[in-house]
């Protein structure tokens, strides 16, 4: 059974950092691209960024470029989303997803359950 589990969310003040983890079981994550998405209350799910199986990265919204970074630890079968200089508008549920190809749309085969990130201003 394939499972993606996000962790590392929480409540932090603006300007702080958080590192989210996406751990996989039943799936060799080193052979998959992993995307990160977020969904704020009342808004559509937004593509944050993705990392290919070989480590190449792409980011979605301009608002996260330069502040967020995605990297992977294949030995731990885990992908991370490092978020720095957090702003209140980063508040959302963050999801990771896995597929053979990195893509900015929702067509990932596997999804995690999400982790809440709340940034207080």
Short mmCIF file of C-alpha atoms in Angstrom, two decimals:
data_model
loop_
_atom_site.label_atom_id
_atom_site.label_comp_id
_atom_site.label_asym_id
_atom_site.label_seq_id
_atom_site.Cartn_x
_atom_site.Cartn_y
_atom_site.Cartn_z
CA UNK A 1 0.00 0.00 0.00
CA UNK A 2 1.40 3.36 -1.03
CA UNK A 3 1.39 6.13 1.53
CA UNK A 4 2.69 9.67 1.47
CA UNK A 5 2.79 11.35 4.85
CA UNK A 6 3.49 15.04 5.33
CA UNK A 7 4.79 16.37 8.61
CA UNK A 8 6.44 19.45 10.05
CA UNK A 9 3.55 21.88 9.88
CA UNK A 10 2.58 24.11 12.75
CA UNK A 11 1.96 27.64 13.99
CA UNK A 12 4.83 30.08 13.59
CA UNK A 13 5.21 33.85 13.62
CA UNK A 14 5.84 35.74 10.41
CA UNK A 15 9.49 35.71 9.42
CA UNK A 16 10.15 32.24 10.83
CA UNK A 17 11.03 29.08 8.95
CA UNK A 18 9.53 25.63 8.70
CA UNK A 19 10.68 22.46 7.02
CA UNK A 20 7.98 20.13 5.81
CA UNK A 21 8.67 16.48 5.13
CA UNK A 22 7.00 14.11 2.72
CA UNK A 23 7.82 10.54 3.62
CA UNK A 24 6.83 7.65 1.41
CA UNK A 25 6.11 4.04 2.18
CA UNK A 26 5.40 1.38 -0.40
CA UNK A 27 6.86 3.64 -3.09
CA UNK A 28 10.49 4.12 -4.16
CA UNK A 29 10.36 7.89 -4.05
CA UNK A 30 13.76 8.19 -5.71
CA UNK A 31 12.09 7.09 -8.96
CA UNK A 32 9.31 9.65 -8.76
CA UNK A 33 8.86 13.36 -9.06
CA UNK A 34 7.31 15.00 -6.03
CA UNK A 35 5.18 18.09 -6.10
CA UNK A 36 4.14 20.37 -3.28
CA UNK A 37 0.76 22.10 -3.29
CA UNK A 38 -1.06 24.28 -0.82
CA UNK A 39 -4.65 25.23 -0.24
CA UNK A 40 -5.74 28.20 1.80
CA UNK A 41 -9.31 28.49 3.13
CA UNK A 42 -11.69 29.49 0.37
CA UNK A 43 -9.03 29.24 -2.32
CA UNK A 44 -8.10 26.72 -4.96
CA UNK A 45 -5.18 24.37 -4.47
CA UNK A 46 -2.01 26.09 -5.65
CA UNK A 47 1.15 24.56 -7.07
CA UNK A 48 4.12 25.46 -4.89
CA UNK A 49 6.86 23.57 -6.66
CA UNK A 50 8.20 20.19 -7.64
CA UNK A 51 11.38 18.17 -7.77
CA UNK A 52 12.18 15.58 -10.42
CA UNK A 53 13.55 12.17 -9.62
CA UNK A 54 17.00 13.45 -10.58
CA UNK A 55 16.79 16.53 -8.33
CA UNK A 56 15.79 19.27 -10.72
CA UNK A 57 13.37 21.77 -9.23
CA UNK A 58 10.70 24.11 -10.44
CA UNK A 59 8.60 26.56 -8.48
CA UNK A 60 5.13 27.88 -9.01
CA UNK A 61 4.02 31.19 -7.59
CA UNK A 62 6.46 34.09 -7.73
CA UNK A 63 5.65 34.70 -4.08
CA UNK A 64 7.58 31.60 -3.01
CA UNK A 65 10.58 31.91 -5.31
CA UNK A 66 13.67 32.68 -3.32
CA UNK A 67 11.99 31.76 -0.03
CA UNK A 68 11.05 28.12 -0.53
CA UNK A 69 13.30 25.27 -1.56
CA UNK A 70 12.59 21.64 -2.35
CA UNK A 71 15.17 18.92 -1.91
CA UNK A 72 15.23 15.20 -1.42
CA UNK A 73 17.00 12.60 0.66
CA UNK A 74 16.70 9.38 -1.30
CA UNK A 75 18.29 7.35 1.48
CA UNK A 76 15.35 8.31 3.70
CA UNK A 77 12.77 8.08 0.90
CA UNK A 78 11.74 11.61 1.82
CA UNK A 79 11.30 14.95 0.09
CA UNK A 80 11.43 18.25 1.94
CA UNK A 81 9.98 21.70 1.51
CA UNK A 82 12.08 24.30 3.29
CA UNK A 83 10.11 27.48 3.83
CA UNK A 84 11.89 30.62 4.96
CA UNK A 85 10.75 34.16 5.73
CA UNK A 86 7.20 32.94 6.15
CA UNK A 87 4.35 35.37 5.61
CA UNK A 88 0.74 35.25 6.76
CA UNK A 89 -0.32 34.57 3.17
CA UNK A 90 1.61 31.29 3.30
CA UNK A 91 -1.00 29.97 5.71
CA UNK A 92 -2.54 26.89 4.13
CA UNK A 93 -2.73 23.14 4.18
CA UNK A 94 0.33 21.82 2.38
CA UNK A 95 0.19 18.61 0.38
CA UNK A 96 2.83 16.52 -1.30
CA UNK A 97 2.14 14.36 -4.30
CA UNK A 98 4.16 11.87 -6.34
CA UNK A 99 4.13 10.96 -10.01
CA UNK A 100 6.55 9.88 -12.66
CA UNK A 101 6.75 13.45 -14.00
CA UNK A 102 7.05 16.79 -12.25
CA UNK A 103 4.07 18.90 -13.24
CA UNK A 104 2.22 21.97 -12.02
CA UNK A 105 -1.25 20.43 -12.32
CA UNK A 106 -3.25 18.09 -10.09
CA UNK A 107 -2.60 14.93 -12.09
CA UNK A 108 -0.24 13.33 -9.62
CA UNK A 109 -0.92 9.69 -8.95
CA UNK A 110 -0.31 9.66 -5.20
CA UNK A 111 -1.23 12.28 -2.60
CA UNK A 112 -0.59 12.81 1.06
CA UNK A 113 -3.22 13.89 3.58
CA UNK A 114 -1.79 17.37 4.11
CA UNK A 115 -0.24 19.28 6.98
CA UNK A 116 -1.44 22.62 8.31
CA UNK A 117 0.88 25.61 8.26
CA UNK A 118 -0.31 28.72 10.04
CA UNK A 119 1.73 31.91 10.02
CA UNK A 120 0.72 34.58 12.48
CA UNK A 121 1.29 38.22 11.59
#
